[in-house]
mmCIF file of C-alpha atoms in Angstrom:
data_model
loop_
_atom_site.group_PDB
_atom_site.id
_atom_site.type_symbol
_atom_site.label_atom_id
_atom_site.label_comp_id
_atom_site.label_asym_id
_atom_site.label_seq_id
_atom_site.Cartn_x
_atom_site.Cartn_y
_atom_site.Cartn_z
ATOM 1 C CA MET A 26 -37.237 57.701 48.038
ATOM 2 C CA ALA A 27 -34.382 55.496 46.427
ATOM 3 C CA ASP A 28 -35.710 51.969 44.819
ATOM 4 C CA ILE A 29 -34.410 48.958 47.078
ATOM 5 C CA LEU A 30 -32.956 46.817 44.225
ATOM 6 C CA PRO A 31 -31.610 42.814 44.539
ATOM 7 C CA PHE A 32 -27.680 42.700 43.749
ATOM 8 C CA GLN A 33 -28.215 42.083 40.420
ATOM 9 C CA SER A 34 -28.615 45.729 40.014
ATOM 10 C CA ARG A 35 -26.260 46.963 42.120
ATOM 11 C CA ASN A 36 -25.796 50.161 39.561
ATOM 12 C CA LYS A 37 -28.628 51.585 40.558
ATOM 13 C CA GLY A 38 -30.376 52.786 44.218
ATOM 14 C CA VAL A 39 -29.809 50.831 47.134
ATOM 15 C CA ILE A 40 -28.735 47.269 47.786
ATOM 16 C CA ALA A 41 -31.200 45.631 49.896
ATOM 17 C CA ALA A 42 -29.757 42.877 52.072
ATOM 18 C CA ALA A 43 -29.963 41.183 55.317
ATOM 19 C CA SER A 44 -27.973 39.902 58.672
ATOM 20 C CA VAL A 45 -29.223 37.445 61.533
ATOM 21 C CA CYS A 46 -28.155 38.099 64.993
ATOM 22 C CA VAL A 47 -28.248 34.396 66.202
ATOM 23 C CA PHE A 48 -28.082 33.814 70.109
ATOM 24 C CA ARG A 49 -27.368 30.410 71.873
ATOM 25 C CA ASP A 50 -27.681 30.510 75.815
ATOM 26 C CA ASP A 51 -25.568 34.088 76.203
ATOM 27 C CA GLU A 52 -23.615 33.558 73.232
ATOM 28 C CA VAL A 53 -23.742 35.003 69.784
ATOM 29 C CA LEU A 54 -22.437 33.852 66.676
ATOM 30 C CA LEU A 55 -19.891 36.367 65.006
ATOM 31 C CA ILE A 56 -18.215 35.988 61.546
ATOM 32 C CA LYS A 57 -15.156 37.614 60.328
ATOM 33 C CA ARG A 58 -15.788 38.753 57.049
ATOM 34 C CA ALA A 59 -13.210 37.587 54.047
ATOM 35 C CA LYS A 60 -13.363 40.250 52.083
ATOM 36 C CA PRO A 61 -12.962 44.415 52.736
ATOM 37 C CA PRO A 62 -13.244 45.646 56.076
ATOM 38 C CA PHE A 63 -12.078 42.536 56.639
ATOM 39 C CA LEU A 64 -14.221 43.197 60.763
ATOM 40 C CA TRP A 65 -16.095 40.849 62.775
ATOM 41 C CA SER A 66 -19.598 41.268 62.317
ATOM 42 C CA LEU A 67 -23.401 39.188 62.019
ATOM 43 C CA PRO A 68 -23.856 36.713 59.195
ATOM 44 C CA GLY A 69 -25.682 38.084 56.066
ATOM 45 C CA GLY A 70 -25.332 39.640 52.992
ATOM 46 C CA ARG A 71 -27.490 40.371 50.025
ATOM 47 C CA ILE A 72 -31.090 39.727 49.241
ATOM 48 C CA GLU A 73 -31.266 37.496 46.220
ATOM 49 C CA ALA A 74 -34.189 38.339 43.743
ATOM 50 C CA GLY A 75 -37.211 36.520 44.849
ATOM 51 C CA GLU A 76 -36.516 36.328 48.239
ATOM 52 C CA THR A 77 -37.699 38.144 51.317
ATOM 53 C CA PRO A 78 -35.211 39.262 53.603
ATOM 54 C CA GLU A 79 -35.839 36.500 56.387
ATOM 55 C CA GLN A 80 -35.595 33.819 53.603
ATOM 56 C CA ALA A 81 -32.117 35.952 52.902
ATOM 57 C CA ALA A 82 -31.162 36.060 56.883
ATOM 58 C CA VAL A 83 -31.297 32.111 56.696
ATOM 59 C CA ARG A 84 -29.768 31.427 53.768
ATOM 60 C CA GLU A 85 -26.595 33.578 54.020
ATOM 61 C CA LEU A 86 -26.337 32.438 57.913
ATOM 62 C CA LEU A 87 -26.285 28.472 56.323
ATOM 63 C CA GLU A 88 -23.882 29.912 53.337
ATOM 64 C CA GLU A 89 -21.263 31.166 55.338
ATOM 65 C CA THR A 90 -21.493 28.892 58.888
ATOM 66 C CA GLY A 91 -23.153 26.000 58.551
ATOM 67 C CA ILE A 92 -25.691 27.297 61.041
ATOM 68 C CA THR A 93 -29.569 26.719 61.045
ATOM 69 C CA ALA A 94 -31.587 29.179 62.969
ATOM 70 C CA GLN A 95 -35.567 29.618 63.999
ATOM 71 C CA ILE A 96 -35.847 33.974 63.830
ATOM 72 C CA VAL A 97 -38.108 35.078 66.580
ATOM 73 C CA ALA A 98 -38.057 38.608 65.503
ATOM 74 C CA ALA A 99 -37.475 41.492 62.661
ATOM 75 C CA GLY A 100 -34.783 43.852 64.258
ATOM 76 C CA GLN A 101 -33.090 47.361 63.449
ATOM 77 C CA ILE A 102 -32.653 48.157 59.477
ATOM 78 C CA LEU A 103 -29.527 49.834 58.759
ATOM 79 C CA ASN A 104 -29.630 52.472 56.307
ATOM 80 C CA PHE A 105 -26.112 53.147 55.404
ATOM 81 C CA THR A 106 -23.176 54.073 52.794
ATOM 82 C CA ALA A 107 -19.938 52.040 51.792
ATOM 83 C CA GLY A 108 -17.056 53.370 51.751
ATOM 84 C CA ASN A 109 -17.044 53.137 48.424
ATOM 85 C CA GLY A 110 -20.220 54.613 47.776
ATOM 86 C CA ASP A 111 -22.389 51.703 47.960
ATOM 87 C CA ARG A 112 -25.895 51.938 49.779
ATOM 88 C CA TYR A 113 -27.140 49.791 51.957
ATOM 89 C CA VAL A 114 -30.541 48.976 54.087
ATOM 90 C CA ILE A 115 -29.979 45.691 55.862
ATOM 91 C CA SER A 116 -32.923 43.887 57.497
ATOM 92 C CA ASN A 117 -31.633 42.446 60.633
ATOM 93 C CA PHE A 118 -32.869 39.459 62.541
ATOM 94 C CA ALA A 119 -33.146 37.926 65.809
ATOM 95 C CA ALA A 120 -32.694 34.195 65.902
ATOM 96 C CA ARG A 121 -32.547 30.978 68.103
ATOM 97 C CA TYR A 122 -29.776 28.363 66.664
ATOM 98 C CA LEU A 123 -31.425 25.186 65.949
ATOM 99 C CA SER A 124 -28.918 23.197 65.030
ATOM 100 C CA GLY A 125 -25.342 22.561 63.363
ATOM 101 C CA GLU A 126 -21.550 22.945 64.069
ATOM 102 C CA ALA A 127 -20.681 26.785 63.215
ATOM 103 C CA ARG A 128 -16.968 26.668 60.328
ATOM 104 C CA ALA A 129 -16.106 29.712 58.303
ATOM 105 C CA MET A 130 -17.553 28.995 55.178
ATOM 106 C CA SER A 131 -18.398 31.437 51.920
ATOM 107 C CA ASP A 132 -17.649 34.875 52.654
ATOM 108 C CA ALA A 133 -16.321 34.353 56.408
ATOM 109 C CA ALA A 134 -13.113 33.899 56.895
ATOM 110 C CA ASP A 135 -13.644 32.871 60.504
ATOM 111 C CA VAL A 136 -16.445 32.576 63.075
ATOM 112 C CA ALA A 137 -16.792 32.673 66.907
ATOM 113 C CA TRP A 138 -19.510 32.049 69.515
ATOM 114 C CA GLU A 139 -18.885 35.197 72.080
ATOM 115 C CA ALA A 140 -20.654 36.584 75.103
ATOM 116 C CA GLU A 141 -21.131 40.264 74.925
ATOM 117 C CA ALA A 142 -18.452 40.595 77.991
ATOM 118 C CA GLY A 143 -15.529 39.116 75.262
ATOM 119 C CA PHE A 144 -16.793 41.682 72.627
ATOM 120 C CA SER A 145 -13.700 43.944 73.167
ATOM 121 C CA SER A 146 -11.499 41.268 71.642
ATOM 122 C CA TYR A 147 -12.980 41.809 68.464
ATOM 123 C CA SER A 148 -12.677 44.222 66.009
ATOM 124 C CA LEU A 149 -16.692 45.012 65.283
ATOM 125 C CA THR A 150 -18.110 46.336 62.682
ATOM 126 C CA ALA A 151 -19.461 50.078 64.013
ATOM 127 C CA ASN A 152 -22.981 49.239 64.065
ATOM 128 C CA ALA A 153 -22.519 45.743 65.615
ATOM 129 C CA ARG A 154 -23.260 46.003 68.995
ATOM 130 C CA GLY A 155 -25.584 48.313 68.847
ATOM 131 C CA VAL A 156 -27.682 45.480 66.464
ATOM 132 C CA ILE A 157 -26.745 42.635 68.735
ATOM 133 C CA ALA A 158 -28.247 44.942 71.920
ATOM 134 C CA HIS A 159 -31.383 45.365 70.348
ATOM 135 C CA ALA A 160 -31.889 41.735 68.744
ATOM 136 C CA ARG A 161 -31.014 40.349 72.417
ATOM 137 C CA SER A 162 -34.056 42.783 73.663
ATOM 138 C CA LEU A 163 -36.489 41.473 71.274
ATOM 139 C CA LEU A 164 -35.590 37.536 72.656
ATOM 140 C CA ALA A 165 -35.960 38.573 76.609
ATOM 141 C CA PRO A 166 -38.723 37.005 77.893
#
């Protein structure tokens, strides 16, 4: 089994990352990546040394969008190899919006609150719809 390493050691093992699916009523917060492949996805990024996946998800959310949220549940874990050969394990979380005005910051080129019916207007990453659907099911009463 490959070691999961913080971003400082990305030349060895697997890159550990976290993302968060934030819900505000029926909408989910999407970001457009400012770096290749420039697709719409969920806020998130690499886990820094000493961080838990939950802490990384909350930090990345704030850095990329200015939003704060309460993590409610752990979601899916994705394991994949990017086009450049980097291997990732991404811990996803379901969260409820708390505060802040969404704005593109850090690694985000744009942000949007969108209901599922509007997803076809966005070029989403391959796994985004499935991760969002699973996260939504975790918040159901």
